[in-house]
Coordinates of C-alpha atoms and ligand atoms in Angstrom, one line a residue:
M28 CA 10.4 -10.7 -42.4
T29 CA 8.7 -9.3 -39.7
N30 CA 10.3 -10.4 -36.2
L31 CA 8.1 -12.5 -34.6
T32 CA 8.5 -11.2 -31.5
S33 CA 6.8 -7.9 -32.3
F34 CA 3.3 -9.3 -32.5
T35 CA 0.8 -9.1 -29.4
I36 CA -0.6 -12.2 -28.0
A37 CA -4.1 -11.5 -29.9
D38 CA -2.4 -11.1 -33.2
A39 CA -0.1 -14.2 -32.7
R40 CA -3.3 -16.1 -31.6
D41 CA -4.8 -15.5 -34.9
K42 CA -1.6 -15.9 -37.1
L43 CA -1.1 -19.2 -35.3
A44 CA -4.6 -20.4 -35.9
K45 CA -4.0 -19.2 -39.8
K46 CA -0.6 -21.4 -39.8
E47 CA 1.3 -18.0 -40.8
F48 CA 4.1 -19.3 -38.5
T49 CA 4.4 -22.3 -36.1
A50 CA 4.5 -22.1 -32.5
L51 CA 8.5 -23.3 -32.4
E52 CA 9.2 -20.7 -35.0
L53 CA 7.4 -18.2 -32.5
T54 CA 9.3 -19.7 -29.4
N55 CA 12.7 -19.8 -31.1
A56 CA 12.2 -15.8 -32.0
H57 CA 11.7 -15.3 -28.5
I58 CA 14.5 -17.6 -27.3
A59 CA 16.8 -15.7 -29.7
A60 CA 15.8 -12.3 -28.4
M61 CA 16.5 -13.5 -24.5
E62 CA 20.1 -14.6 -25.8
K63 CA 20.6 -11.3 -27.1
A64 CA 19.2 -9.4 -24.2
K65 CA 21.2 -11.3 -21.4
A66 CA 22.5 -8.2 -20.1
L67 CA 19.0 -6.9 -18.9
N68 CA 19.1 -10.0 -16.3
A69 CA 15.7 -10.3 -16.8
F70 CA 15.6 -14.3 -16.3
I71 CA 17.0 -16.3 -13.3
T72 CA 16.2 -19.5 -14.9
P73 CA 15.8 -19.6 -19.0
T74 CA 14.2 -22.9 -19.7
P75 CA 14.6 -22.9 -23.5
D76 CA 14.6 -26.8 -23.7
I77 CA 11.2 -26.7 -22.2
A78 CA 9.8 -24.1 -24.3
R79 CA 11.0 -25.9 -27.4
A80 CA 9.4 -29.0 -26.1
R81 CA 6.2 -27.3 -25.1
A82 CA 6.0 -25.2 -28.6
K83 CA 6.3 -28.7 -30.5
E84 CA 3.4 -30.0 -28.6
S85 CA 1.3 -26.8 -29.2
D86 CA 1.8 -27.0 -32.9
A87 CA 0.7 -30.8 -32.9
R88 CA -2.6 -29.4 -31.0
L89 CA -2.9 -26.4 -33.6
Q90 CA -2.6 -29.1 -36.2
A91 CA -5.1 -31.2 -34.7
G92 CA -7.7 -28.4 -34.3
K93 CA -7.3 -28.8 -30.3
A94 CA -5.7 -25.2 -29.7
G95 CA -6.2 -23.8 -25.8
A96 CA -6.7 -20.2 -25.2
L97 CA -3.1 -19.4 -25.0
E98 CA -1.9 -22.2 -27.7
G99 CA 1.8 -21.5 -28.5
I100 CA 2.0 -18.3 -26.8
P101 CA 5.7 -17.8 -25.3
L102 CA 5.5 -16.5 -21.9
G103 CA 7.7 -15.6 -19.0
I104 CA 6.9 -16.8 -15.1
K105 CA 7.9 -14.8 -12.4
D106 CA 10.3 -16.8 -10.1
L107 CA 7.7 -16.6 -7.2
F108 CA 5.4 -19.3 -9.1
C109 CA 6.5 -22.9 -8.2
T110 CA 7.1 -24.8 -11.4
E111 CA 7.5 -28.4 -11.2
G112 CA 10.9 -29.7 -11.8
V113 CA 12.0 -26.1 -12.4
Q114 CA 14.4 -24.2 -9.8
T115 CA 12.1 -21.9 -7.8
T116 CA 14.2 -18.9 -5.9
A117 CA 11.8 -16.2 -5.2
A118 CA 15.2 -14.5 -5.9
S119 CA 16.9 -15.3 -2.7
H120 CA 19.8 -17.4 -1.7
I121 CA 17.8 -19.2 0.9
L122 CA 15.9 -21.1 -1.9
E123 CA 18.5 -21.6 -4.5
G124 CA 18.2 -25.0 -5.7
F125 CA 14.8 -25.6 -4.5
V126 CA 13.1 -27.5 -7.1
P127 CA 9.3 -27.9 -6.4
Q128 CA 7.7 -31.4 -7.2
Y129 CA 4.4 -29.3 -8.0
E130 CA 3.1 -26.7 -10.3
S131 CA 1.3 -23.1 -9.3
T132 CA -2.4 -23.4 -9.7
V133 CA -1.9 -20.2 -12.1
S134 CA 1.0 -21.5 -14.2
Q135 CA -0.8 -24.8 -14.5
K136 CA -3.8 -23.1 -15.9
L137 CA -1.5 -21.2 -18.3
R138 CA 0.5 -24.4 -19.0
D139 CA -3.0 -26.1 -19.7
A140 CA -4.3 -23.3 -22.0
G141 CA -1.2 -24.2 -24.2
S142 CA 1.3 -21.5 -23.3
V143 CA 4.9 -22.1 -23.7
M144 CA 7.0 -21.4 -20.7
L145 CA 10.2 -19.4 -21.7
G146 CA 11.6 -19.4 -17.9
K147 CA 11.7 -18.1 -14.6
L148 CA 11.8 -14.2 -14.3
N149 CA 14.0 -12.2 -12.0
L150 CA 12.1 -10.1 -9.2
D151 CA 13.0 -8.7 -5.9
E152 CA 13.8 -11.0 -3.0
F153 CA 10.7 -12.6 -2.1
A154 CA 8.9 -9.8 -4.1
M155 CA 10.0 -7.1 -1.6
G156 CA 10.9 -4.0 -3.3
S157 CA 10.1 -1.5 -6.0
S158 CA 12.9 -1.6 -8.3
N159 CA 14.3 -5.2 -8.5
Q160 CA 17.7 -4.4 -6.8
T161 CA 17.1 -6.7 -4.0
S162 CA 17.5 -9.8 -6.0
Y163 CA 20.2 -12.3 -4.9
F164 CA 20.6 -13.1 -8.5
G165 CA 21.3 -9.3 -9.1
P166 CA 19.3 -6.1 -10.3
V167 CA 17.1 -6.2 -13.4
K168 CA 17.9 -3.4 -15.9
S169 CA 15.2 -1.7 -17.9
P170 CA 15.4 -1.6 -21.6
W171 CA 14.6 2.2 -21.6
K172 CA 17.1 4.7 -21.2
A173 CA 16.4 8.3 -20.1
K174 CA 17.7 10.9 -22.4
S175 CA 19.6 13.0 -19.3
L176 CA 21.1 9.8 -17.6
A177 CA 24.0 7.6 -18.7
D178 CA 23.0 5.0 -16.2
D179 CA 20.8 2.2 -16.6
L180 CA 17.3 2.5 -15.1
V181 CA 15.4 0.3 -13.0
P182 CA 12.7 -1.7 -14.3
G183 CA 10.6 -1.1 -11.1
G184 CA 9.6 -3.9 -8.7
S185 CA 9.2 -6.5 -7.5
S186 CA 8.1 -7.8 -10.9
G187 CA 10.9 -6.4 -12.7
G188 CA 11.7 -9.1 -14.7
S189 CA 8.5 -9.5 -16.1
A190 CA 8.4 -5.7 -17.0
A191 CA 11.6 -5.9 -18.7
A192 CA 11.3 -9.1 -20.4
V193 CA 7.7 -7.9 -22.0
S194 CA 8.6 -4.2 -22.9
G195 CA 11.8 -5.6 -24.2
Y196 CA 10.1 -8.2 -26.5
L197 CA 11.8 -11.1 -24.7
A198 CA 8.1 -12.6 -23.8
M199 CA 4.8 -11.9 -25.3
G200 CA 3.5 -11.7 -21.8
A201 CA 4.5 -12.7 -18.2
T202 CA 2.9 -13.3 -14.9
G203 CA 3.6 -10.9 -12.1
T204 CA 2.5 -10.6 -8.3
D205 CA 1.3 -7.5 -6.6
T206 CA 1.2 -7.2 -2.8
G207 CA 1.4 -3.6 -2.6
G208 CA 2.0 -2.7 -6.3
S209 CA 4.6 -5.0 -7.8
I210 CA 2.5 -5.4 -11.0
R211 CA 1.4 -2.0 -11.5
Q212 CA 4.8 0.0 -10.9
P213 CA 6.9 -2.2 -12.9
A214 CA 4.3 -1.8 -15.8
A215 CA 4.2 1.9 -15.5
F216 CA 8.0 2.0 -15.4
C217 CA 8.6 -0.1 -18.4
G218 CA 5.6 1.0 -20.6
I219 CA 3.1 -1.9 -20.5
V220 CA -0.2 -3.0 -19.2
G221 CA -0.3 -4.5 -15.6
V222 CA -3.3 -5.9 -14.0
K223 CA -3.8 -6.8 -10.3
P224 CA -7.3 -8.3 -9.9
T225 CA -9.3 -8.6 -7.2
Y226 CA -7.7 -10.3 -4.2
G227 CA -9.3 -13.7 -4.6
R228 CA -9.7 -13.8 -8.3
C229 CA -6.4 -15.7 -9.0
S230 CA -5.3 -18.6 -6.8
R231 CA -2.3 -18.0 -4.7
W232 CA -1.6 -21.9 -4.3
G233 CA 1.8 -22.6 -5.1
V234 CA 3.0 -18.9 -5.2
V235 CA 5.8 -18.1 -2.7
A236 CA 4.0 -16.2 0.1
F237 CA 4.9 -12.8 1.0
A238 CA 2.1 -11.2 2.7
S239 CA -0.9 -13.7 2.3
S240 CA -3.7 -11.4 2.8
L241 CA -2.6 -8.9 -0.2
D242 CA -0.6 -11.0 -2.5
Q243 CA -2.6 -11.5 -6.1
A244 CA -1.1 -12.8 -9.2
G245 CA -2.0 -11.0 -12.5
P246 CA -1.1 -10.4 -16.1
M247 CA 1.8 -8.2 -17.6
T248 CA 1.4 -7.5 -21.5
R249 CA 2.1 -4.9 -24.0
T250 CA -1.8 -4.4 -24.8
V251 CA -4.9 -4.2 -22.7
R252 CA -6.5 -6.8 -25.0
D253 CA -3.5 -9.2 -24.1
A254 CA -3.8 -8.8 -20.3
A255 CA -7.7 -9.6 -20.7
I256 CA -6.9 -12.8 -22.7
M257 CA -4.2 -13.7 -20.2
L258 CA -6.3 -12.8 -16.9
K259 CA -9.0 -15.3 -18.1
V260 CA -6.9 -18.2 -18.3
M261 CA -5.0 -17.3 -14.9
C262 CA -8.2 -16.7 -12.9
G263 CA -11.1 -19.1 -11.5
H264 CA -12.0 -20.8 -8.2
D265 CA -9.3 -23.2 -6.7
A266 CA -10.2 -25.5 -3.8
K267 CA -6.5 -25.5 -2.9
D268 CA -6.7 -21.7 -1.7
S269 CA -9.3 -21.0 0.7
T270 CA -9.3 -17.2 -0.3
S271 CA -9.8 -18.1 -3.8
A272 CA -13.5 -16.7 -4.9
L273 CA -16.1 -19.1 -5.7
L274 CA -17.1 -16.9 -8.7
P275 CA -17.7 -17.6 -12.4
V276 CA -15.0 -16.2 -14.5
P277 CA -16.2 -13.1 -16.8
D278 CA -15.0 -12.9 -20.6
F279 CA -12.9 -10.1 -20.0
E280 CA -11.8 -9.6 -23.7
A281 CA -15.7 -9.6 -24.6
A282 CA -15.8 -6.2 -22.2
L283 CA -13.5 -4.6 -24.4
G284 CA -14.6 -2.2 -26.9
K285 CA -17.7 -0.8 -24.6
G286 CA -16.1 2.5 -24.1
V287 CA -16.9 4.6 -21.0
K288 CA -19.7 6.6 -22.3
G289 CA -21.8 7.1 -19.4
L290 CA -19.8 6.0 -17.0
R291 CA -18.6 8.1 -13.6
I292 CA -15.0 8.4 -13.2
G293 CA -13.8 9.5 -9.7
I294 CA -10.6 12.0 -9.4
P295 CA -9.6 11.7 -5.9
K296 CA -7.9 14.7 -4.2
E297 CA -5.6 13.0 -2.0
Y298 CA -3.8 11.6 -5.0
R299 CA -2.6 15.1 -5.8
P300 CA -0.4 16.0 -2.7
D301 CA 1.4 19.6 -2.7
G302 CA 4.7 18.7 -4.8
L303 CA 3.3 16.0 -7.2
N304 CA 5.8 15.8 -9.8
G305 CA 4.7 18.4 -12.5
E306 CA 4.7 15.8 -15.6
V307 CA 2.9 13.0 -13.6
A308 CA 0.1 15.7 -12.6
A309 CA -0.2 16.8 -16.3
L310 CA -0.4 13.3 -17.9
W311 CA -3.5 12.7 -15.1
D312 CA -5.0 15.8 -16.3
K313 CA -4.6 14.6 -19.9
G314 CA -6.2 11.1 -18.8
I315 CA -9.0 12.9 -17.4
Q316 CA -9.5 14.9 -20.6
W317 CA -9.5 11.4 -22.7
M318 CA -12.2 10.2 -20.3
K319 CA -14.5 13.4 -20.9
D320 CA -14.0 13.2 -24.7
A321 CA -15.1 9.3 -24.5
G322 CA -18.1 10.4 -22.8
A323 CA -17.4 9.5 -19.0
T324 CA -18.4 12.1 -16.7
I325 CA -15.7 12.9 -14.3
V326 CA -16.5 13.2 -10.4
D327 CA -14.3 14.6 -7.6
I328 CA -14.1 12.4 -4.9
S329 CA -12.2 11.8 -1.5
L330 CA -10.5 9.0 -0.1
P331 CA -9.8 10.8 3.3
H332 CA -7.4 7.9 4.8
T333 CA -5.0 7.7 1.8
S334 CA -2.1 9.3 3.8
S335 CA -2.3 6.2 6.2
A336 CA -2.2 3.5 3.5
L337 CA 1.7 3.5 3.4
P338 CA 2.3 3.4 7.1
T339 CA -0.5 0.5 7.4
Y340 CA 0.9 -1.2 4.6
Y341 CA 4.3 -1.4 6.0
I342 CA 3.1 -2.7 9.1
V343 CA 0.7 -5.2 7.8
A344 CA 3.1 -6.6 4.9
P345 CA 6.1 -7.3 7.1
A346 CA 3.8 -8.8 9.9
E347 CA 2.7 -11.5 7.7
A348 CA 6.0 -11.8 5.9
S349 CA 7.7 -12.3 9.0
S350 CA 5.3 -15.2 10.0
N351 CA 5.3 -16.6 6.2
L352 CA 9.1 -16.5 6.0
A353 CA 9.6 -18.5 9.2
R354 CA 9.2 -21.9 7.2
Y355 CA 12.8 -21.1 5.7
D356 CA 14.8 -22.7 8.6
G357 CA 17.2 -25.0 6.7
V358 CA 15.3 -28.0 7.2
R359 CA 12.6 -28.1 4.5
Y360 CA 14.0 -25.9 1.7
G361 CA 16.9 -24.8 -0.2
Q362 CA 19.9 -23.5 1.7
R363 CA 21.4 -24.8 5.0
V364 CA 24.3 -23.8 7.1
E365 CA 25.3 -26.5 9.7
G366 CA 25.8 -25.2 13.5
K367 CA 26.6 -27.1 16.7
S368 CA 23.0 -26.8 17.8
L369 CA 19.6 -26.8 16.0
D370 CA 19.1 -23.3 17.0
E371 CA 22.6 -22.3 15.6
M372 CA 22.0 -24.0 12.5
Y373 CA 18.4 -22.0 12.0
G374 CA 20.3 -18.6 12.8
K375 CA 23.3 -19.3 10.6
T376 CA 21.1 -20.4 7.9
R377 CA 18.6 -17.5 8.0
A378 CA 21.8 -14.6 8.1
A379 CA 23.4 -16.3 5.4
G380 CA 20.1 -17.1 3.1
F381 CA 18.2 -13.8 3.5
G382 CA 19.3 -10.3 2.2
T383 CA 19.2 -7.0 4.1
E384 CA 15.5 -5.8 2.9
V385 CA 14.3 -9.1 3.8
K386 CA 15.9 -9.2 7.2
R387 CA 14.6 -5.5 7.8
R388 CA 11.1 -6.5 7.1
I389 CA 11.3 -9.7 9.1
L390 CA 12.7 -7.6 12.3
I391 CA 9.9 -5.0 11.6
G392 CA 7.2 -7.9 11.4
T393 CA 8.2 -9.5 14.5
Y394 CA 8.4 -6.2 16.2
V395 CA 4.9 -5.2 15.3
L396 CA 3.6 -8.7 16.2
S397 CA 5.4 -9.0 19.3
A398 CA 3.4 -9.0 23.0
G399 CA 4.3 -5.4 23.8
Y400 CA 3.5 -4.0 20.7
Y401 CA 1.0 -5.9 18.8
D402 CA -2.1 -3.5 20.0
A403 CA -0.3 -0.3 19.2
Y404 CA 0.9 -1.4 15.7
Y405 CA -0.7 -4.6 14.4
L406 CA -4.1 -4.1 15.4
K407 CA -4.1 -0.5 14.9
A408 CA -2.9 -0.9 11.4
Q409 CA -5.9 -3.5 10.9
K410 CA -8.4 -1.0 12.0
V411 CA -6.9 1.7 9.6
R412 CA -7.0 -1.0 6.8
A413 CA -10.8 -1.3 7.3
L414 CA -11.0 2.3 7.1
I415 CA -8.9 2.6 3.9
A416 CA -11.4 -0.1 2.4
K417 CA -14.5 1.9 3.7
D418 CA -13.1 5.1 1.7
F419 CA -13.3 3.1 -1.4
T420 CA -16.6 1.3 -0.9
D421 CA -18.1 4.9 0.0
A422 CA -16.7 6.2 -3.4
F423 CA -18.1 3.6 -5.1
E424 CA -21.1 4.5 -4.3
K425 CA -20.8 7.6 -6.4
V426 CA -18.5 6.6 -9.2
D427 CA -17.7 3.7 -11.6
A428 CA -14.1 3.6 -11.5
I429 CA -11.3 5.7 -10.1
L430 CA -8.4 7.3 -12.4
T431 CA -4.8 8.3 -10.7
P432 CA -1.3 8.3 -11.6
T433 CA 0.3 4.8 -11.0
A434 CA 3.5 6.0 -9.5
P435 CA 4.9 9.2 -8.2
T436 CA 7.7 9.5 -10.8
A437 CA 9.2 7.6 -13.9
A438 CA 11.9 5.0 -13.4
F439 CA 15.1 6.0 -11.7
G440 CA 18.9 5.4 -12.2
L441 CA 20.2 1.8 -11.0
N442 CA 22.4 3.7 -8.6
D443 CA 19.8 5.8 -6.9
K444 CA 17.8 5.1 -3.7
Q445 CA 19.6 2.2 -2.7
D446 CA 20.7 3.3 0.7
D447 CA 17.2 4.9 1.5
P448 CA 14.4 2.3 2.1
V449 CA 11.8 5.0 3.0
A450 CA 12.2 6.9 -0.2
M451 CA 12.0 3.4 -1.9
Y452 CA 8.9 2.8 0.2
L453 CA 7.0 6.2 -1.1
N454 CA 7.3 4.2 -4.7
D455 CA 4.2 2.5 -3.5
V456 CA 2.1 5.5 -2.2
F457 CA -0.6 5.3 -5.4
T458 CA -0.8 1.6 -5.4
V459 CA -0.8 0.2 -1.8
P460 CA -4.3 1.6 -0.7
A461 CA -6.1 -0.6 -3.4
S462 CA -4.0 -3.4 -2.1
L463 CA -5.1 -2.9 1.3
A464 CA -8.8 -2.8 0.2
G465 CA -8.4 -5.9 -2.2
I466 CA -10.0 -4.1 -5.2
P467 CA -8.5 -4.5 -8.7
G468 CA -6.2 -2.0 -10.3
A469 CA -4.4 -1.6 -13.6
S470 CA -1.6 0.4 -14.8
V471 CA -1.6 1.4 -18.5
P472 CA 1.1 3.4 -20.5
A473 CA -0.2 6.8 -20.9
G474 CA 2.9 8.8 -22.3
L475 CA 6.5 9.9 -21.8
N476 CA 8.0 12.4 -19.7
S477 CA 10.6 15.2 -20.9
D478 CA 13.4 12.4 -20.3
G479 CA 11.7 10.0 -22.9
L480 CA 10.5 7.7 -19.9
P481 CA 7.1 5.9 -19.9
L482 CA 4.4 7.1 -17.0
G483 CA 1.2 4.9 -16.5
L484 CA -2.2 5.9 -15.5
Q485 CA -3.9 3.5 -12.7
V486 CA -7.3 2.6 -12.9
L487 CA -9.2 1.0 -10.0
T488 CA -12.9 -0.2 -9.8
K489 CA -14.8 -2.2 -7.1
R490 CA -14.3 -5.6 -6.2
W491 CA -15.0 -8.3 -9.1
D492 CA -15.7 -5.4 -11.6
E493 CA -12.7 -6.1 -13.8
E494 CA -14.8 -5.6 -16.8
T495 CA -15.2 -2.2 -16.3
L496 CA -11.6 -2.0 -15.4
F497 CA -10.7 -3.5 -19.0
R498 CA -13.3 -0.9 -20.4
V499 CA -11.4 2.1 -18.9
C500 CA -8.0 0.7 -19.6
Q501 CA -8.7 0.3 -23.3
V502 CA -10.1 3.8 -23.6
I503 CA -6.7 5.4 -22.2
E504 CA -4.7 2.9 -24.5
D505 CA -6.9 4.2 -27.6
A506 CA -6.0 7.8 -26.6
A507 CA -2.4 7.5 -25.5
Q508 CA -1.0 6.0 -28.8
F509 CA 1.9 5.2 -26.4
P510 CA 5.1 5.0 -28.2
F511 CA 6.5 1.6 -27.3
L512 CA 10.1 0.6 -27.8
K513 CA 11.3 -0.5 -31.2
V514 CA 11.4 -4.2 -31.5
P515 CA 15.1 -5.1 -31.5
A516 CA 16.5 -6.2 -34.9
Ligands
LIG5 N1 6.9 -2.3 -3.1 C1 6.4 -2.9 -2.5 C2 7.1 -3.8 -1.3 O1 8.2 -3.7 -1.2 C3 5.4 -3.8 -2.9 C4 6.0 -5.2 -3.2 C5 5.0 -6.1 -4.0 O2 3.8 -5.6 -4.3 N2 5.4 -7.4 -4.1 O3 6.6 -4.4 -0.4

């Protein structure tokens, strides 16, 4: 019999409707796969009992003809989304044991659509990282292996558990969050699709905050269609998040299949720096050819402030993080280490509760916000951020979408780059500009390098134009015929 974990969300949706199998059977197949793949460490908190109970409810609704848009579809939820009654850690020791009394808007919407939560997925601590190595609960391993390296590989980050679970067939889809690339880069490393929608498309309510002006939720799936199906459910206005957009939700799935004929695709010269990895550059050229073959016009463009994006991000994001993380004080959430005074308790709790990378960000953030340096760093960064956003606004006068590589390299070994934060930050060089501009971006698996590892292409469009984004993504998907991992027996 076909392993039920092999289906896409779209296929499973149809087969559940035709009663070819039940939601409980589909869920049990995924729970079995999770058990077998424990060594990947993709989940911090598996929730098999909740999954089975929700699958049974789904079967009843399917039976009654009352199926939701994701009825019976087993999904993983990044452990940054608060889930009612289920521990939510943000992969930090400081939140260990925190059980929210409420559900994030995005996970609630997925639940209301009938999806089945398999568990809470591992991530970098407070979503700070590009390799999932900063998790207090241990690193996630990618299900992929390099031909040349015996070591395990990182899945990317911060949504590394999500990427590993979806590419390894432990979940049909997963939620991710992207502040500077945390959906797109792990999607590229693990050979799956990841979509960061326009800032404001998905409610941030109930998502543990990292950098509030950048954080966005989005879907991670094996196909473009599945991402369109999931995103439609996840987004929409929410009165509980003042930055969530009061806009109707388009039918993203309906945009698929329209192709790119007549579209103008921009190729930014700043994304081809000297020394760009040859295989990444070659795949990008291939993507450009696919666009031409499908009837698009290629336009060379310039995004002149690109080289300032990374330093700008690493001022803005830590500044916001240092403020957001002030709430973890041993009084309101999770861990507490007693001291002789209130100040000592705060200090001891935060010293014991936060990991090294989180402490580094808090230090950077408080420094750039401090009275003496605010103008020189934070205010300057805000001005540069506006210029970066304007680069895109100007570019979208000339083009409908932009095509770039997602990441400068393929996945690296679990033991690499550990001690070099700046080398780690360079992973985000192609994803961060779109985050600062608030525009939508997606990564589509486009091919393998000579070491047998996935490489992704990134598509960017203007604000609120996810429909064009999906059209371009699907053309890449169709042309790439990406060799997915085999479904484990
Ligand atoms: N890697 C980036 C960082 O460490 C992005 C993280 C994210 O998007 N959450 O900040």
